[in-house]
Coordinates of C-alpha atoms and ligand atoms in Angstrom, one line a residue:
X126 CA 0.0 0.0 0.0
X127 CA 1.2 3.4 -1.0
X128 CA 1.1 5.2 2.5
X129 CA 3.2 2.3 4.2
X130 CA 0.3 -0.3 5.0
X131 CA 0.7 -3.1 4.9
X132 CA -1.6 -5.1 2.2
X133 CA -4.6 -6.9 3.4
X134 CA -5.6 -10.0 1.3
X135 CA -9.0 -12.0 1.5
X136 CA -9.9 -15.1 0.1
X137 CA -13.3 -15.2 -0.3
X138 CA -15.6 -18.0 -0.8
X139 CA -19.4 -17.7 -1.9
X140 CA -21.8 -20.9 -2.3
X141 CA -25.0 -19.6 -0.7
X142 CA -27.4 -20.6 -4.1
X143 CA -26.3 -22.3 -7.2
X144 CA -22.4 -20.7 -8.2
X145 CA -19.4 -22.0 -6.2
X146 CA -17.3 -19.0 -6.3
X147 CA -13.8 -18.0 -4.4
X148 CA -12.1 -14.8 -4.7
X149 CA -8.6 -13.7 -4.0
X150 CA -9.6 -9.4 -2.9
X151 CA -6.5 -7.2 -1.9
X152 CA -7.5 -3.7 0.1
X153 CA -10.9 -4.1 -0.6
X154 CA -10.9 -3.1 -4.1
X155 CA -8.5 -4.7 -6.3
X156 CA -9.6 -8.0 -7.5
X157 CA -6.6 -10.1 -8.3
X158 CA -9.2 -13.4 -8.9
X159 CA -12.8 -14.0 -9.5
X160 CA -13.3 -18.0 -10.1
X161 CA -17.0 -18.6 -10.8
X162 CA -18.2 -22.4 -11.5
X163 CA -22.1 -22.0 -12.0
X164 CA -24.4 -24.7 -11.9
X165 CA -27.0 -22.9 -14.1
X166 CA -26.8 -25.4 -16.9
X167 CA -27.2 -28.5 -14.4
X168 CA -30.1 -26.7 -12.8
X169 CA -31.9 -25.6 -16.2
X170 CA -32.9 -29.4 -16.4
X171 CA -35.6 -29.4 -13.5
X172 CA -36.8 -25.4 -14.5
X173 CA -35.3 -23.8 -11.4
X174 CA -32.4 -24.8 -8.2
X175 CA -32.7 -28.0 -6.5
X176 CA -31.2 -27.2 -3.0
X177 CA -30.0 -30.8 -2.3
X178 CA -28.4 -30.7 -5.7
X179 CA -26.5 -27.6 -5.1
X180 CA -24.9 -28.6 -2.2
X181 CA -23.8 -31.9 -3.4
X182 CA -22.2 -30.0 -6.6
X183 CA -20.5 -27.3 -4.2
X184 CA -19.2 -30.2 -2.3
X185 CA -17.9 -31.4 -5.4
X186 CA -16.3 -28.4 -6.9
X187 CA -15.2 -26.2 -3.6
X188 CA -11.4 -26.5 -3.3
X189 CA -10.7 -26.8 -7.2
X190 CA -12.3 -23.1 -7.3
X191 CA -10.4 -22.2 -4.4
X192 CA -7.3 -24.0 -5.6
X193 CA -7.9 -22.0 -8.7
X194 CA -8.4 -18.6 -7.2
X195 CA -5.1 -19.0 -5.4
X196 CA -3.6 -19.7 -8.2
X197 CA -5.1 -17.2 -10.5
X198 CA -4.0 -14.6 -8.0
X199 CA -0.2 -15.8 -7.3
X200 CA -1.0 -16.5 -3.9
X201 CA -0.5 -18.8 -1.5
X202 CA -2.4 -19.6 2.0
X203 CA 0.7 -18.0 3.8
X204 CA 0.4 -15.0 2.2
X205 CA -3.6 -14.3 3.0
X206 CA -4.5 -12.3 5.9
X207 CA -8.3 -13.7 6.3
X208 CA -10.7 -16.0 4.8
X209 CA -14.3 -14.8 4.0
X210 CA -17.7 -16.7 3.7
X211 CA -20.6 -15.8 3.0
X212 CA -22.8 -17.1 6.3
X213 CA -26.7 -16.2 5.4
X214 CA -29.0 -15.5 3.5
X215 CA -29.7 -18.7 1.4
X216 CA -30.1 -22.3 0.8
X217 CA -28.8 -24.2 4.1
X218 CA -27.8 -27.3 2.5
X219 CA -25.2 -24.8 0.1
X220 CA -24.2 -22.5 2.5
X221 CA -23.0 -24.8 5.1
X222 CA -20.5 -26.2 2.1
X223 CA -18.6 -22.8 2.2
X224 CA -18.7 -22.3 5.7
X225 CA -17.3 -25.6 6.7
X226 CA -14.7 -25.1 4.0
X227 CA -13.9 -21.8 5.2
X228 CA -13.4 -22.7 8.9
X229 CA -11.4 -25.4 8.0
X230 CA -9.2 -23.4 5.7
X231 CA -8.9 -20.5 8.4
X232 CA -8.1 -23.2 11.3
X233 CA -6.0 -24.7 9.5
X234 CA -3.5 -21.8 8.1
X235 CA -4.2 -19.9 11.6
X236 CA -6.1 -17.1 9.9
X237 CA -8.7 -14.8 10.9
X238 CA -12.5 -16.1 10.1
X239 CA -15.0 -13.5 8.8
X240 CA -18.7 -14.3 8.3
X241 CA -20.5 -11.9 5.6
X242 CA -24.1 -11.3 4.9
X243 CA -24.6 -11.9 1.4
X244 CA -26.7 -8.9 0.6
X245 CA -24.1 -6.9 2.3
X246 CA -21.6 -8.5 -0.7
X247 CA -24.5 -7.6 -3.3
X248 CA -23.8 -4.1 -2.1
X249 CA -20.3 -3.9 -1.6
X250 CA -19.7 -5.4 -5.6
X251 CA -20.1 -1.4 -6.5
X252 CA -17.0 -0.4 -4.7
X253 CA -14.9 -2.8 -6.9
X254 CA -15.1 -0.5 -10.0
X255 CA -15.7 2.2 -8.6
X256 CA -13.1 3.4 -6.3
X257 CA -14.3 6.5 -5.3
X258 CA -17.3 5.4 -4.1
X259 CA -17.7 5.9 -0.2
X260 CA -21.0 5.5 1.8
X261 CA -23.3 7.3 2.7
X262 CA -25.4 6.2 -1.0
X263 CA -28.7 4.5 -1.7
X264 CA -29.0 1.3 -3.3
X265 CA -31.5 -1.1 -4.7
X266 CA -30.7 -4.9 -4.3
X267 CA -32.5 -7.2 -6.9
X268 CA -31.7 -10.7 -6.8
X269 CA -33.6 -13.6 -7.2
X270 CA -34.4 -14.0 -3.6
X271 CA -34.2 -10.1 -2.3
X272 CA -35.4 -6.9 -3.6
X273 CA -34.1 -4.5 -0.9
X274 CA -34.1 -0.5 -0.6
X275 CA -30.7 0.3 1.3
X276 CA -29.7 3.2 3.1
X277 CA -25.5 2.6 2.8
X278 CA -25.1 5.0 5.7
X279 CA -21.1 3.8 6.4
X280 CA -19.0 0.6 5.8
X281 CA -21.3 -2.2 7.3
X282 CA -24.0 0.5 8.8
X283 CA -27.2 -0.3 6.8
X284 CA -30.9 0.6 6.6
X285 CA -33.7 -0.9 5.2
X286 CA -36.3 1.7 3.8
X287 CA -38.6 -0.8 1.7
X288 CA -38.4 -4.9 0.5
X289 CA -40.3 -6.9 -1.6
X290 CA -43.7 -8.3 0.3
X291 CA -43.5 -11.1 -2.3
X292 CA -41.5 -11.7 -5.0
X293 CA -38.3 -11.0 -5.2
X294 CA -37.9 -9.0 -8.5
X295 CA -35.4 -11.6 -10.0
X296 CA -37.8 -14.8 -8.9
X297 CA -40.8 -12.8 -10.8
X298 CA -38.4 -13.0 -14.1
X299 CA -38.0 -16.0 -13.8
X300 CA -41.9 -17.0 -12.9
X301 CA -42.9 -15.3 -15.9
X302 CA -40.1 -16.5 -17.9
X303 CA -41.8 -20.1 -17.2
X304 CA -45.0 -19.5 -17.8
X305 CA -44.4 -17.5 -21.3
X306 CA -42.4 -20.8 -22.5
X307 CA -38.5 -19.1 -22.0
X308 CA -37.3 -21.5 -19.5
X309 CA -34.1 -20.9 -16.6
X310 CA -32.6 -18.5 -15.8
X311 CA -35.8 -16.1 -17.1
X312 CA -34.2 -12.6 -16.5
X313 CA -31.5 -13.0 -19.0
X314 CA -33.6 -14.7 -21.3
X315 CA -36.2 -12.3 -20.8
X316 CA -34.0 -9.7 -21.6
X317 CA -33.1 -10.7 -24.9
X318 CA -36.3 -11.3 -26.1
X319 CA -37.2 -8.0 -25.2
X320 CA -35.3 -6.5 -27.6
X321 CA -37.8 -7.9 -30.3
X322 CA -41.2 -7.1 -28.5
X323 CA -43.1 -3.5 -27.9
X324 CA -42.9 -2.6 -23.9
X325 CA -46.5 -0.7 -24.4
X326 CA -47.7 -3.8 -25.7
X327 CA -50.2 -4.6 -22.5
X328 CA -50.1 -2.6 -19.6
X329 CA -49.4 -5.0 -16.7
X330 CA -50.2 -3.3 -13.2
X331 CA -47.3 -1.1 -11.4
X332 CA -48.1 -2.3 -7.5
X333 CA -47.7 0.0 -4.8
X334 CA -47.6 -1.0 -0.8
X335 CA -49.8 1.2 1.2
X336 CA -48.1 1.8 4.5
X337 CA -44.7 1.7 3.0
X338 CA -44.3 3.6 -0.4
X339 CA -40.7 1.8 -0.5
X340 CA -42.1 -1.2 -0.4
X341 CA -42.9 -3.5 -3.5
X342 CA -44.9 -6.2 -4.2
X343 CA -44.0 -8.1 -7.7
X344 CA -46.8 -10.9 -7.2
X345 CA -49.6 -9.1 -8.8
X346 CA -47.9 -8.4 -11.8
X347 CA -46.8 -11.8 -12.1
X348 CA -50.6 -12.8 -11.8
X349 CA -51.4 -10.7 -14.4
X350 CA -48.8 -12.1 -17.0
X351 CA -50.4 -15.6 -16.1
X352 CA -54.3 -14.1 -16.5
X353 CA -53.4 -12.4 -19.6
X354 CA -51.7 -15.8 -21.1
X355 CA -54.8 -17.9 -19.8
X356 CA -57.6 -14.8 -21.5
X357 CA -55.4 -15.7 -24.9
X358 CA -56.0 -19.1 -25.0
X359 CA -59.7 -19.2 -24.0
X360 CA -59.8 -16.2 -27.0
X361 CA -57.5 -18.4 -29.3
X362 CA -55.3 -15.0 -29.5
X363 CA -51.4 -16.1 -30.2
X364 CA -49.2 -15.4 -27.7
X365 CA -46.9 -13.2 -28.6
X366 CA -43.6 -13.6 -26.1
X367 CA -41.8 -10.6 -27.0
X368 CA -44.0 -8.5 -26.5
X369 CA -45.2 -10.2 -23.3
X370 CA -41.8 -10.3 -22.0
X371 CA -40.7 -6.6 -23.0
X372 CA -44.5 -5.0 -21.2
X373 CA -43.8 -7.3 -18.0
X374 CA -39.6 -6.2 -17.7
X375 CA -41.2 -2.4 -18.5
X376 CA -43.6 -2.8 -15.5
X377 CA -40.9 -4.1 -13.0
X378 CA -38.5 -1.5 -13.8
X379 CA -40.9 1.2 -13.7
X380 CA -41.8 0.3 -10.4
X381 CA -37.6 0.0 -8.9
X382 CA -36.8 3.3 -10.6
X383 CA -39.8 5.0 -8.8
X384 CA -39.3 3.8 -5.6
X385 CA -35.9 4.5 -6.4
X386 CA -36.4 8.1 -6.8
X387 CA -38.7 8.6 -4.1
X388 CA -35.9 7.7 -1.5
X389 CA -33.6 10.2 -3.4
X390 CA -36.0 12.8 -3.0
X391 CA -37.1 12.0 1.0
X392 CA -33.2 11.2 2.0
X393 CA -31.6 13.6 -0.7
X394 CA -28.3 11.3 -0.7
X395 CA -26.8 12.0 -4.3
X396 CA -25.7 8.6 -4.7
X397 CA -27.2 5.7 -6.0
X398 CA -26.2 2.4 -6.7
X399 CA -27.9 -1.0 -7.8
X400 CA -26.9 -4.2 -7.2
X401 CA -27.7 -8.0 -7.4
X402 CA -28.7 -10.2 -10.2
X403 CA -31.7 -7.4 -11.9
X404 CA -29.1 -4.8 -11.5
X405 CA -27.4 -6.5 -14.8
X406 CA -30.7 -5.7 -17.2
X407 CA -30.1 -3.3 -19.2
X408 CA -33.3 -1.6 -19.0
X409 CA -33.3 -1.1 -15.3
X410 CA -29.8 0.5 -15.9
X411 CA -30.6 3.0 -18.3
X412 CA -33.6 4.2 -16.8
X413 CA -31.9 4.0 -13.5
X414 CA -29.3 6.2 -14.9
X415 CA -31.3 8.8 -16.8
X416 CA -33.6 9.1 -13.6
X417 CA -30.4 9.6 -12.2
X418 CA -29.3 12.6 -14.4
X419 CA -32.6 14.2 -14.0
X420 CA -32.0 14.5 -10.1
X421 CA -28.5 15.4 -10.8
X422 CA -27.8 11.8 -8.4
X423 CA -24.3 10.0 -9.4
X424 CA -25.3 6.3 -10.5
X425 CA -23.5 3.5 -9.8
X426 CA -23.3 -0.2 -11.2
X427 CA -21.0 -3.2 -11.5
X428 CA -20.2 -4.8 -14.2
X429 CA -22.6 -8.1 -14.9
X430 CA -19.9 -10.4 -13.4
X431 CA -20.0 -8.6 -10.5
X432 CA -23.8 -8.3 -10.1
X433 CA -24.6 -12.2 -9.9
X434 CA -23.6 -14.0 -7.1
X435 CA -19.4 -14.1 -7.1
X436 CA -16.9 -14.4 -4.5
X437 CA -15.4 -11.4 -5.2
X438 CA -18.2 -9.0 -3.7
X439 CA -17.5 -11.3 -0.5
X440 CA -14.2 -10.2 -0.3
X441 CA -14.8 -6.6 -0.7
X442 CA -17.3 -6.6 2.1
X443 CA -15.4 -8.8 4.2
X444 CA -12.2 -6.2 4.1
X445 CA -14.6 -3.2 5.8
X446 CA -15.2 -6.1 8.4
X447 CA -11.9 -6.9 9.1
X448 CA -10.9 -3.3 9.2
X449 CA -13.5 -2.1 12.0
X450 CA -12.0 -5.8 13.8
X451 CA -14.7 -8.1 13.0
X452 CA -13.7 -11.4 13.3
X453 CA -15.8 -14.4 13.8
X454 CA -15.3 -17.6 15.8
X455 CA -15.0 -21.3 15.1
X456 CA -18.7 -21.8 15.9
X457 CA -19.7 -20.1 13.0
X458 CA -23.0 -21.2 11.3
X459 CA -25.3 -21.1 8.4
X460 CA -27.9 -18.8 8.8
X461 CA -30.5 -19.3 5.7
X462 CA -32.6 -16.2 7.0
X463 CA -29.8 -14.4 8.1
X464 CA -31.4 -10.6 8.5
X465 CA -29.0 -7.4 6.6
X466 CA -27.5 -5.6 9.9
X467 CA -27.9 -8.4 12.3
X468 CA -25.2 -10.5 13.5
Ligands
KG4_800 O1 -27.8 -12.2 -7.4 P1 -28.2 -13.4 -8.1 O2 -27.1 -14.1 -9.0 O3 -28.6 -14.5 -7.1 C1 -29.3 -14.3 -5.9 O4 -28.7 -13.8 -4.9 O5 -30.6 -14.4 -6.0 O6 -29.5 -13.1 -8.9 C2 -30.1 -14.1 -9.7 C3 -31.4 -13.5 -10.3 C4 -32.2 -14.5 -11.1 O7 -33.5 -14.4 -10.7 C5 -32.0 -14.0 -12.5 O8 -33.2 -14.3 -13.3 C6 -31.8 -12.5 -12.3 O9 -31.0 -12.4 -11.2 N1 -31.1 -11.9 -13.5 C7 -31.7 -11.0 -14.3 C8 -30.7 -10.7 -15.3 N2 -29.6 -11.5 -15.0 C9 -29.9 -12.2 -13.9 N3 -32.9 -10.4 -14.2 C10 -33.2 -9.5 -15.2 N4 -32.3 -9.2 -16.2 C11 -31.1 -9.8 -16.3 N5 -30.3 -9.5 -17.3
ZN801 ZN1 -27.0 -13.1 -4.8

């Protein structure tokens, strides 16, 4: 490190849904490996994860991704300061693969242990590219299991100003997805067919929560996709997917970007960043970022990589840990519903 420092360096290990993913992160920003071994294609056979077949493969395929992160990175055990693991939120069965091989790995090479909550990673994947983000910001998480509105207000200080009371955004892709006859993973696929359809094809409903304006709720619009597929087959109208899947992305993003700018108005934080699986559609992006422009907010994004589930972002979160003294102990567990901010 330039002022004298001496370098941290985090191996980081992520297997909380269906990627088994280490990372090699030094000082919290500089990513020296990123090893990603995704089960996708294995899962794509049954239309969606099978919990007890994501733990076997992590099982399976946790120290070669290590081995290769190590590797890809030039390091050695010796020369790591902690190991990282993502503890909670997810599948138990997965995430108790990474933890176990994390405590061992940090028992074994005498090395400090640090648990990390896995939205907290989501977040943290925005200071990788961009260096010269520093809390306080606002930032929308959109994964397929959590569709969070976060007040960043420092390192590892967050707020919660609205969550799905459904859906998570990235599980209604891939509902809809299904039923429209695109198959898994649906956002990506739903992306691309987008391009071909008209998003004001059918106006599918833009929910809003009552007692919580920050709140969302994506189950009604996924309803409506279904009802409106069902009304065509009674009325023997084709279905027409592109435009189906352009109207429904159009509605969800609507929805994120409004909320979104609510928050900026009420907490009048200039920064904004998106994170999680969503975060990597480009029509959330662009209308996040010329929202953004019009409120004179800075927007931030990682790149795709960085926005599904990776190691990586577990290194980069675990670093702030580490730096305020976190460190956990050898009785370390999985916690599937692991709350943001608890510990
Ligand atoms: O963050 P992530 O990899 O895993 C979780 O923590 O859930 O997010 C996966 C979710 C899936 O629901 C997937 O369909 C969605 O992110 N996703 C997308 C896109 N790429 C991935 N949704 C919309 N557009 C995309 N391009
Ligand atoms: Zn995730």
């Amino acid at each position: 490190m330039e002022n004298g420092h001496k370098d941290v360096v985090i191996l980081a290990i992520e297997s909380s849904c269906d990627e088994t993913a280490a990372a090699v992160v030094r000082n919290g920003r500089e990513v020296l490996s990123n090893i990603i071994s995704s089960q996708i294609a294995l899962h794509t056979l049954y239309g969606g994860v099978v919990p007890e077949i994501a733990s076997r493969k992590h099982i399976e395929k946790i120290n070669q991704v290590i081995e290769e992160a190590l590797r890809q990175a030039d390091m050695d055990l010796s020369q790591i300061d902690a190991v990282a693991v993502t503890y909670g939120p997810g599948l138990v069965g997965a995430l108790l693969v990474g933890v176990s091989e994390a405590k061992a790995i940090a028992y074994g090479a005498k090395k400090t242990l640090i648990g990390v909550h896995h939205i907290e990673g989501h977040i943290s994947a925005n200071y990788i590219e961009n260096k010269d983000l520093q809390p306080p910001f606002l930032c929308l998480v959109v994964s397929g299991g959590h569709t969070h509105l976060v007040k960043v207000a420092d390192y590892g200080t967050y707020e919660i100003l609205g969550r799905t009371r459904d859906d998570a955004a990235g599980e209604a892709f891939d509902k809809v997805a299904r039923a429209i006859g695109l198959g898994y993973p649906g956002g990506p696929k739903i992306e691309k067919i987008s391009k071909e359809g008209n998003p004001d094809a059918i106006l599918f409903p833009r929910a809003k929560v009552a007692e919580n304006p920050y709140d969302f709720s994506f189950s009604g619009v996924k309803s409506a996709v279904l009802n409106y597929i069902n009304g065509c087959h009674m009325k023997n109208i084709p279905i027409v997917q592109a435009d189906i899947a352009a109207s429904f992305q159009k509605a969800v993003t609507d929805v994120l970007i409004e909320h979104a700018m609510l928050a900026v108005e009420e907490f009048q934080i200039q920064k904004f960043a998106i994170a999680g699986g969503v975060a990597s559609n480009g029509t959330l992006r662009i209308g996040m970022q010329e929202a953004c422009e019009k409120k004179g907010v800075q927007f931030y994004y990682p790149s795709p990589i960085f926005c599904t589930d990776n190691a990586a972002m577990i290194g980069t979160a675990a670093y702030y840990e580490y730096l305020s003294g976190k460190q956990d102990g050898w009785d370390l567990n999985a916690i599937p519903n692991l709350k943001l901010g608890e510990r």
